Each structure stands twice: as structure tokens, then as C-alpha cells.
């Protein structure tokens, strides 16, 4: 690979595989424990959810499909009455604090006025209804969460308390994380004397944080650009642009940036970060000098690549569905700096990648590890290319100092498997060929 | 609008894609929004497929919505033609794209001028048919396209031969069943002409009418193609499913009669039934006596649910309280098949109705899909999976046919294991049950001088049950090594961080 000085951005055809953004209900209904998610779409959406969420389906989930039938499409049935009927039923059966409507491709195409109907039905049943258009026409995978949180930002109460001069300005973090991880990050900031006044979302809808001018907000995930925009423009909050707390380097930079905004000198961060790196050594020795190729499907790619470069890996390509250069500015900056510091070539960043072309490039480059979706994993493995399933990074706990190891646990798993199995069953040196 | 949590049969395009990707060197292009290519994941994961699934999406996005697909579909077809050089490209509309009402046929006409592959538009209505009906129709469509485009003369093979229609990817035990049918036909001295669509090249389809008969093992997929070939080429077909001893015998009889076989097939059936299959003897053995009159519920696709009902009743003496199918389009056939064998017939695609029926009847065992298996778990009733929809564990690596004589052995095992497991559970309960749960925490977690503060206990409770004990032990081990006797949330996090060091 030629050595390059700056990050290169490219854009391909957008023929790539990713999950539909409605998949965000999978983790959001679990995070917001008093919610109910209603996906308004067709059999195709339902089939996807059913297959993607596997076991969760059977556990009386707090989500369902409003399955559109031919009568709905051809407007023989009245949308309003139909949705009202279903929502009344949901409210009676489950008594949620909020119903989230997920608009899909079909509701977009038949131009169903979800935003218009929601307030009226909300009035009738007396339960808040939030509309998020998480459809495959506009968004990819994790961006689904972005649309839901952006819609939810409108429902956060207006900040009430007049604060004293000495008090720290309120800080709200946004991004859905498992409660344990949210707690860890909150404590990490508390150790620096920074109080987190709330999270968007909290684990209950009724506990949404107060927002308004004078409130600082900071994101924890790279795919939340719409939420960030909404918080700034509509709720007049001040955005803290920082790298994301993924990996010890990212976590440190994230804390430092927040400290800087609140004019606090960070304490013991050096020590904390070094200790974590120390504990990661056994993993790092496995991946140092190895190459990795991100096909791109969940928007975590830049942050993960930055962390892996810092671990000593060489990143050939970062595929990514959508690149918000403004929201990810600090992260891109840190990536660039990390590459310089580690003295490795800058990876190319490919927005809206083309999977077919990528497979050709993978063939040519023969990377040590390809991070990709399930559609390509087995076929690549069969061709002797080691892969890691990308969706796991979305569901695993990867944020903060505490969870850095979990990322490397995932990244090194296929490499450790290779070490264990040596060439047994490998496609490259096929056992079968000698038989 | 319908409130739905779960569905038995997939959307129409899944059926079309299953047929297209089963053929060799056929590529399907979906006209679909981002994320609808979920089929590729299913095939790659469930079938553990080594090759890239020959399905790509021509993405429908905002621009397409505003301006129409225009060049995009044509470009994607042309591009695939050059990249993969397929024999056939099947353009597959999805439920989203079919509302756009773009003239996809016109795109095909335009693409045809620049490509070498044949191109077909899958002719399915997404709001009227399900996965199975769509697969049936697509298979017929491809068959009729290639058979009719052959103008040469069609001579039957010299020796008796048969086509097998409807073996395809993501089918329930299809590969194993196909091998079993192949073995049966070999024994009967009938050659296999073509197996479609799995592994067949479309360029070979012209040979279809050379066979003497067509065999359609599954009711859901292949019948339309068989009827087409019967009408156009006077080919008889056998649509009995050779599942269970009785049905396999009548399948063999029909196959032999329709091919005017000179073999003494009655003798063959007798020999196989008594010596190759263990199922007939099993029904006579003492084990099976215990199953007499036990209550069971059967639910699945029409083929498997009907065959299973007959096996349980006729071949094992089990009492089927309720037999049901989600193939509503084929409800009449199903009812006619099972009416004489069960107390009630249930035809629905609403899994809650099936669940309620199970709760009401309280059978000793269920034979159904993965959904019924989960209902069974909740109600503590054992379940044998006999039909799609299925999970990865229903794509076994070992040889597990449901059809033919080896199939009868497999089914006997499945039935017997389901019932005995239920019995074991029952006995364990009577005698006090297993006591593994308490041991782990009491013996292996050395608590004594360690105290957990309330916040830490709350934090511990957030951790999923199956790893909670391990984390508790690790935390305590760490606390002891650090000479800490009060476990706080910080200690928990520190323990996790220290684990690797």
C-alpha cells in the first residue's frame, strides 16, 4: 500500500449489505423498559425482524408489526382508524408509557402522514406517541437509533432549575447504552468531578432528561448526527464535539474534551489509560502488525479503526454507510493523529461502499482480518479470508475504559481460532485436497 | 392493518430468491431498499453456504423515489451480466418496489439489448401470495420459459426416468430427502433425469420432457411446474409425499405403475418395510406400546403436518388431538387429508391461536415448527420440529432425511425421544428434581467476610443470569486479592478491568 499523508474520502455505488434501520427496536425496547415499539410496515419488515432478532421474538417482546395489507396500500382502509384501533389495543394490553411508531419504506412511499396522525391518536388514548422514520430508503442500520432519539429529543422536558453561578452547567449524554455501561461512563466523569445530569434515553421514558439553552450535550456513539443536530438547533443545547469513548484512547480523549469544556484539569487520566493498555497487552501482541479491512455497515467503523491502529494494526480500508464529517470531526482528527503517531499509512474511507468491488480489493490485498456482515462472512472464510462479524460490535459492550478488552476479545477471536486450528479445515491449505 | 408479532411463511420475494439462487449460475437482482437483502444472511448462515449468494439489490433510495429507477436497474443488470456471466438474471420486485409501479418489464427489454444473459421478471403479487406460492410460481415460470424456447424434438429416455421437482435452498431437510429419493429410485431401476432447481443449470431445463414422470415430493413447491409439464408434454406426475411407511409404499406403487415398471415392487416394499426400516418393528416393540393413546398436536406446512399426522395415528397409535397448517391457501387439501385421523383441524397463520390451542389441549408432545417448540418450552411440553420455519439447528450436518425408509427411522427416533424426554421431566419432578441451581453459589462462591453494598447488588442483578455467578465469583476473588471486604460498584468494574492483567 502506498504511504499517504492525509485521509482519503471516496464514495461508491451504495450496493452494500447492512441491516435495515428498523432493527434498532431490538436494543431500544430493551433499553427503554416502559416503551412499546410499533413498526408500521409489510411482511418483509416483519420477516427481517423475526430472523434478525431470533430468540428475542419468543420472549413476549414489547414490539410488534402493524402489518400493512392490500387494503391499506390501496387506501381502501382508513389509516387513522386502523392505527387507532391497534394503539388502543396495545395500550390496553401492555400499558406502556410511550408508543414509538417506526415508519418504514412503505409508509414513506404511500405517504402515510404518521406525524400528522400521532398527536390526534395520542389525545384519544392518552399515551405519548413518538414517530421515527427509520426506513431503508434513507438510513442504514444504527442510524435507526438516531431517528428515534432525534424524535425523542423533542419530548424531553424544558430545563427548570435556575442554577447558581458556582454550579457546573448541566451535561446530558446521548446514545443508548446498556445500563451498566452508562453507569460506568457516568462514574468515569464523576471521578473528574463532572456531574452527568441525564441521559438520552434513560432506562425509563418518564425519566427523560431536561434540555434547554445552557445545557451541554455530548454523544457516545458515532451514528447520532441527527440527534446532535436536533439537540443543537431545536433544543438550543451546546454540543461538545469529541472523539467517542471507544477504546482507552477514545475514552481518554472523550473525557479530556468534556473536562476542557467545563474548565477542569483532568486527574490521573494518564495512569488510568496506561493501566488499561497494560492489561490489553496479551491481545495486542496477537494483532500487532496485522492488517484489517472494514467492509462497513454500522457506522462504528471510524472509531474502531482508530482504536485498532493504536493497537498496532494496519487498516487498509474503512467502509462506512454514511460519513458526517462535522459530527465525527474530532474522531477523524484523532484517527489522523493516531496514524501519524503509529507511523502507518492513512486508510481510505469509502462511503456507501460497493460490496462487489470490495471483495475484489480484499482478494488483491489479502488482509489478515475482514470485519463484515454475515452475508459475506462464510463465503470469505471459505476462500481463506479470516472474518469477524460486524454486528457483534453493535451489541457487545465496547464503551469506556472498562470494556476496551471486550473489543479486542471480539477482534482477536477469529485469530485465536486460527492459532488453535492451525491449518485444519482451512480453505487455503485444504485438508480435503490431500485426502 | 394487522397486529403481528411473528409469521410462519415469509414474504413473496423470499420464495422467488430461494428458487433463483438454487439454480446454478442464475443471479437474482432485487429491486429493493437498503437492508432488504436479508436473504443473503439467511442463506449464508443457515445453509452455511460457502459461496456468495447470487443475489444483489438494485437499491431503491430517495433519488429513485423522486426520479424513478431510470438507468439504475438497467445498469445493475448489465453490470451483473458482465461480472458474473450468469445464464439467467431474475429481476425480483419486493413489496416496497411493487407499490412504485415502475415498468420493470420495460427495463428488462432495454437491458436485453446489451446483455448475453436471459432476463426474467418474477411474476408474483407481493400482497396476495406468500413465500411458498411465490416459489411455486417462479419455478413454473422459469421451467416454462426454458422448455418452450426449445424447438427441437423431445424424445423420452430409453430407460424409465424421472425428474424431481422442488428441491431448494433453505428447505426443511431438502438435501437429505433428495438423496433418499435418489436411493429409492435407484433401487427401483429408475434413472434420475433432472433435479430442479437445486444445482441444476437452466440451460439443461430443455431436457425436462425427456423423463417419463415427474416427482413432486413437497406439496408447497413444484406442483405448478408439474401440472404445466403434464398439460404441455403429457408427463404424468406423482405428488404423494413418501413420508412414513404407508405413504412411501403408495408412492413406490404409483411411481412404478406410472413408469410401467417390470420390477416386483411389492416384494421390495415388503423387504424394506420389515428389514431396512426399523419403524414397523418399533411400532410393535414394547417401547411404542407406552405411546398408545398419548395425546399429540401437529402443526406445520401442509406437506409435513399431514404426513406426520398420518404417521402418528396409523403407524404409532398416538392420538392426534389437533392437526393444523399455516398454508391457508391449501386448507381444503389439508382438511381432506387429515380429517379422518384427528379430532380437530386448525388452519391459521396466527401463532397465538396455535399457542392457545396447545395450552387448551395440553398434549404430551407437540410436533411443529420452531414457534411451537418455544410454546412448548413455556408450557413444559416437549416438541419435535417437523417443518419450517426453522433455526440453524434444523440444518444438521449429519444425514437426516424425513422421506423414504431412512426417513421413517429418523421420524421414529424424533417421536420417541420427544415423548420419553417429557416422561423423564415428569418423573424428575415427582422425585424432587435436579438440584444444580443452588450448589453453584453455595459451594463455589466463598463469601464469608465479604459484603456487597446495595448498589453493587443492584448492579449484579443487571447482569444476565447465565454469567452472573461467574462475575460474582471473579469479583470476590479480586476483592480478596486486593484485601477489600466491602464490594462496591467500583470494585466490580475494577475486577473486570484487572481480569486480563
PDB file of N, CA, C and O in Angstrom, chain A residues 3 16 18 43 67 69 74 85-86 109 111 141 171-172 189 198 238 244 261 267 301 324 331 342 353 371 383 388 395:
ATOM      1  N   UNK A   3       2.180   4.864   0.858  1.00  0.00           N
ATOM      2  CA  UNK A   3       2.099   5.636   2.087  1.00  0.00           C
ATOM      3  C   UNK A   3       1.463   6.981   1.787  1.00  0.00           C
ATOM      4  O   UNK A   3       1.892   7.700   0.886  1.00  0.00           O
ATOM      5  N   UNK A  16     -24.351  -2.179  -0.949  1.00  0.00           N
ATOM      6  CA  UNK A  16     -23.698  -2.916   0.121  1.00  0.00           C
ATOM      7  C   UNK A  16     -24.739  -3.526   1.026  1.00  0.00           C
ATOM      8  O   UNK A  16     -25.903  -3.150   1.006  1.00  0.00           O
ATOM      9  N   UNK A  18     -26.298  -4.271   4.638  1.00  0.00           N
ATOM     10  CA  UNK A  18     -26.371  -3.857   6.031  1.00  0.00           C
ATOM     11  C   UNK A  18     -27.732  -4.239   6.572  1.00  0.00           C
ATOM     12  O   UNK A  18     -28.582  -4.700   5.821  1.00  0.00           O
ATOM     13  N   UNK A  43     -44.877  -7.421   5.433  1.00  0.00           N
ATOM     14  CA  UNK A  43     -44.340  -8.733   5.785  1.00  0.00           C
ATOM     15  C   UNK A  43     -42.821  -8.749   5.712  1.00  0.00           C
ATOM     16  O   UNK A  43     -42.165  -9.423   6.489  1.00  0.00           O
ATOM     17  N   UNK A  67     -48.937  -4.723  10.394  1.00  0.00           N
ATOM     18  CA  UNK A  67     -48.674  -5.240   9.050  1.00  0.00           C
ATOM     19  C   UNK A  67     -49.657  -4.647   8.055  1.00  0.00           C
ATOM     20  O   UNK A  67     -50.876  -4.819   8.180  1.00  0.00           O
ATOM     21  N   UNK A  69     -51.745  -4.333   4.783  1.00  0.00           N
ATOM     22  CA  UNK A  69     -52.314  -5.285   3.829  1.00  0.00           C
ATOM     23  C   UNK A  69     -52.721  -4.546   2.569  1.00  0.00           C
ATOM     24  O   UNK A  69     -52.615  -3.320   2.502  1.00  0.00           O
ATOM     25  N   UNK A  74     -53.853   0.362  -0.968  1.00  0.00           N
ATOM     26  CA  UNK A  74     -54.710   0.973  -1.982  1.00  0.00           C
ATOM     27  C   UNK A  74     -55.701   1.938  -1.350  1.00  0.00           C
ATOM     28  O   UNK A  74     -56.663   2.355  -1.986  1.00  0.00           O
ATOM     29  N   UNK A  85     -57.096   1.801  16.221  1.00  0.00           N
ATOM     30  CA  UNK A  85     -57.541   0.501  16.717  1.00  0.00           C
ATOM     31  C   UNK A  85     -56.359  -0.276  17.328  1.00  0.00           C
ATOM     32  O   UNK A  85     -56.445  -0.776  18.449  1.00  0.00           O
ATOM     33  N   UNK A  86     -55.251  -0.336  16.589  1.00  0.00           N
ATOM     34  CA  UNK A  86     -54.098  -1.098  17.086  1.00  0.00           C
ATOM     35  C   UNK A  86     -53.512  -0.475  18.347  1.00  0.00           C
ATOM     36  O   UNK A  86     -53.157  -1.175  19.290  1.00  0.00           O
ATOM     37  N   UNK A 109     -43.480   5.594   0.946  1.00  0.00           N
ATOM     38  CA  UNK A 109     -43.896   5.607  -0.454  1.00  0.00           C
ATOM     39  C   UNK A 109     -45.378   5.922  -0.589  1.00  0.00           C
ATOM     40  O   UNK A 109     -45.786   6.690  -1.471  1.00  0.00           O
ATOM     41  N   UNK A 111     -46.884   7.615   1.430  1.00  0.00           N
ATOM     42  CA  UNK A 111     -47.008   8.921   2.075  1.00  0.00           C
ATOM     43  C   UNK A 111     -48.055   8.915   3.189  1.00  0.00           C
ATOM     44  O   UNK A 111     -48.949   9.746   3.230  1.00  0.00           O
ATOM     45  N   UNK A 141     -28.893   0.657   9.193  1.00  0.00           N
ATOM     46  CA  UNK A 141     -28.693   0.005  10.486  1.00  0.00           C
ATOM     47  C   UNK A 141     -28.805   0.918  11.716  1.00  0.00           C
ATOM     48  O   UNK A 141     -29.899   1.311  12.101  1.00  0.00           O
ATOM     49  N   UNK A 171     -25.017  18.659  32.108  1.00  0.00           N
ATOM     50  CA  UNK A 171     -24.450  17.885  30.990  1.00  0.00           C
ATOM     51  C   UNK A 171     -25.342  16.670  30.733  1.00  0.00           C
ATOM     52  O   UNK A 171     -25.593  15.884  31.636  1.00  0.00           O
ATOM     53  N   UNK A 172     -25.828  16.555  29.499  1.00  0.00           N
ATOM     54  CA  UNK A 172     -26.644  15.402  29.120  1.00  0.00           C
ATOM     55  C   UNK A 172     -25.890  14.597  28.071  1.00  0.00           C
ATOM     56  O   UNK A 172     -25.411  15.160  27.081  1.00  0.00           O
ATOM     57  N   UNK A 189     -16.796  10.088  34.617  1.00  0.00           N
ATOM     58  CA  UNK A 189     -16.841  11.554  34.641  1.00  0.00           C
ATOM     59  C   UNK A 189     -16.926  12.070  36.076  1.00  0.00           C
ATOM     60  O   UNK A 189     -16.333  13.100  36.414  1.00  0.00           O
ATOM     61  N   UNK A 198     -28.134  13.776  33.070  1.00  0.00           N
ATOM     62  CA  UNK A 198     -29.113  12.866  32.489  1.00  0.00           C
ATOM     63  C   UNK A 198     -28.612  12.224  31.205  1.00  0.00           C
ATOM     64  O   UNK A 198     -27.594  12.634  30.644  1.00  0.00           O
ATOM     65  N   UNK A 238     -25.766  23.016  23.797  1.00  0.00           N
ATOM     66  CA  UNK A 238     -24.435  23.204  23.239  1.00  0.00           C
ATOM     67  C   UNK A 238     -23.767  21.850  23.089  1.00  0.00           C
ATOM     68  O   UNK A 238     -23.648  21.086  24.054  1.00  0.00           O
ATOM     69  N   UNK A 244     -15.199   9.458  20.259  1.00  0.00           N
ATOM     70  CA  UNK A 244     -16.162   8.660  21.006  1.00  0.00           C
ATOM     71  C   UNK A 244     -15.454   7.728  21.975  1.00  0.00           C
ATOM     72  O   UNK A 244     -14.345   7.254  21.691  1.00  0.00           O
ATOM     73  N   UNK A 261     -14.154  21.605  28.347  1.00  0.00           N
ATOM     74  CA  UNK A 261     -15.323  22.470  28.231  1.00  0.00           C
ATOM     75  C   UNK A 261     -15.731  23.011  29.609  1.00  0.00           C
ATOM     76  O   UNK A 261     -16.116  24.168  29.749  1.00  0.00           O
ATOM     77  N   UNK A 267      -7.695  14.526  36.163  1.00  0.00           N
ATOM     78  CA  UNK A 267      -6.820  13.909  37.162  1.00  0.00           C
ATOM     79  C   UNK A 267      -6.543  12.451  36.811  1.00  0.00           C
ATOM     80  O   UNK A 267      -7.459  11.721  36.487  1.00  0.00           O
ATOM     81  N   UNK A 301     -17.300   2.252  12.397  1.00  0.00           N
ATOM     82  CA  UNK A 301     -16.045   1.868  11.759  1.00  0.00           C
ATOM     83  C   UNK A 301     -14.883   2.809  12.047  1.00  0.00           C
ATOM     84  O   UNK A 301     -13.768   2.358  12.307  1.00  0.00           O
ATOM     85  N   UNK A 324     -20.633  11.609   8.439  1.00  0.00           N
ATOM     86  CA  UNK A 324     -20.912  13.001   8.785  1.00  0.00           C
ATOM     87  C   UNK A 324     -19.603  13.618   9.264  1.00  0.00           C
ATOM     88  O   UNK A 324     -19.196  13.429  10.407  1.00  0.00           O
ATOM     89  N   UNK A 331     -13.254  12.788  15.911  1.00  0.00           N
ATOM     90  CA  UNK A 331     -12.869  11.391  15.750  1.00  0.00           C
ATOM     91  C   UNK A 331     -11.934  11.225  14.554  1.00  0.00           C
ATOM     92  O   UNK A 331     -10.915  10.528  14.631  1.00  0.00           O
ATOM     93  N   UNK A 342       1.546   6.322  15.051  1.00  0.00           N
ATOM     94  CA  UNK A 342       1.934   4.924  14.888  1.00  0.00           C
ATOM     95  C   UNK A 342       2.732   4.721  13.612  1.00  0.00           C
ATOM     96  O   UNK A 342       3.144   3.601  13.295  1.00  0.00           O
ATOM     97  N   UNK A 353     -20.161   2.034   0.305  1.00  0.00           N
ATOM     98  CA  UNK A 353     -19.288   1.127  -0.444  1.00  0.00           C
ATOM     99  C   UNK A 353     -20.064   0.220  -1.393  1.00  0.00           C
ATOM    100  O   UNK A 353     -21.281   0.120  -1.317  1.00  0.00           O
ATOM    101  N   UNK A 371     -13.655  -7.247   8.658  1.00  0.00           N
ATOM    102  CA  UNK A 371     -14.805  -7.060   9.532  1.00  0.00           C
ATOM    103  C   UNK A 371     -16.012  -6.786   8.646  1.00  0.00           C
ATOM    104  O   UNK A 371     -16.042  -5.804   7.905  1.00  0.00           O
ATOM    105  N   UNK A 383     -12.928 -18.886   1.411  1.00  0.00           N
ATOM    106  CA  UNK A 383     -11.848 -18.510   0.496  1.00  0.00           C
ATOM    107  C   UNK A 383     -10.557 -18.201   1.243  1.00  0.00           C
ATOM    108  O   UNK A 383      -9.651 -17.558   0.713  1.00  0.00           O
ATOM    109  N   UNK A 388     -14.522 -11.273  10.925  1.00  0.00           N
ATOM    110  CA  UNK A 388     -15.238 -11.066  12.182  1.00  0.00           C
ATOM    111  C   UNK A 388     -16.573 -10.437  11.840  1.00  0.00           C
ATOM    112  O   UNK A 388     -16.655  -9.498  11.057  1.00  0.00           O
ATOM    113  N   UNK A 395     -23.767  -4.924  19.448  1.00  0.00           N
ATOM    114  CA  UNK A 395     -24.465  -5.485  20.595  1.00  0.00           C
ATOM    115  C   UNK A 395     -23.558  -5.722  21.797  1.00  0.00           C
ATOM    116  O   UNK A 395     -24.020  -5.832  22.916  1.00  0.00           O
TER     117      UNK A 395
END
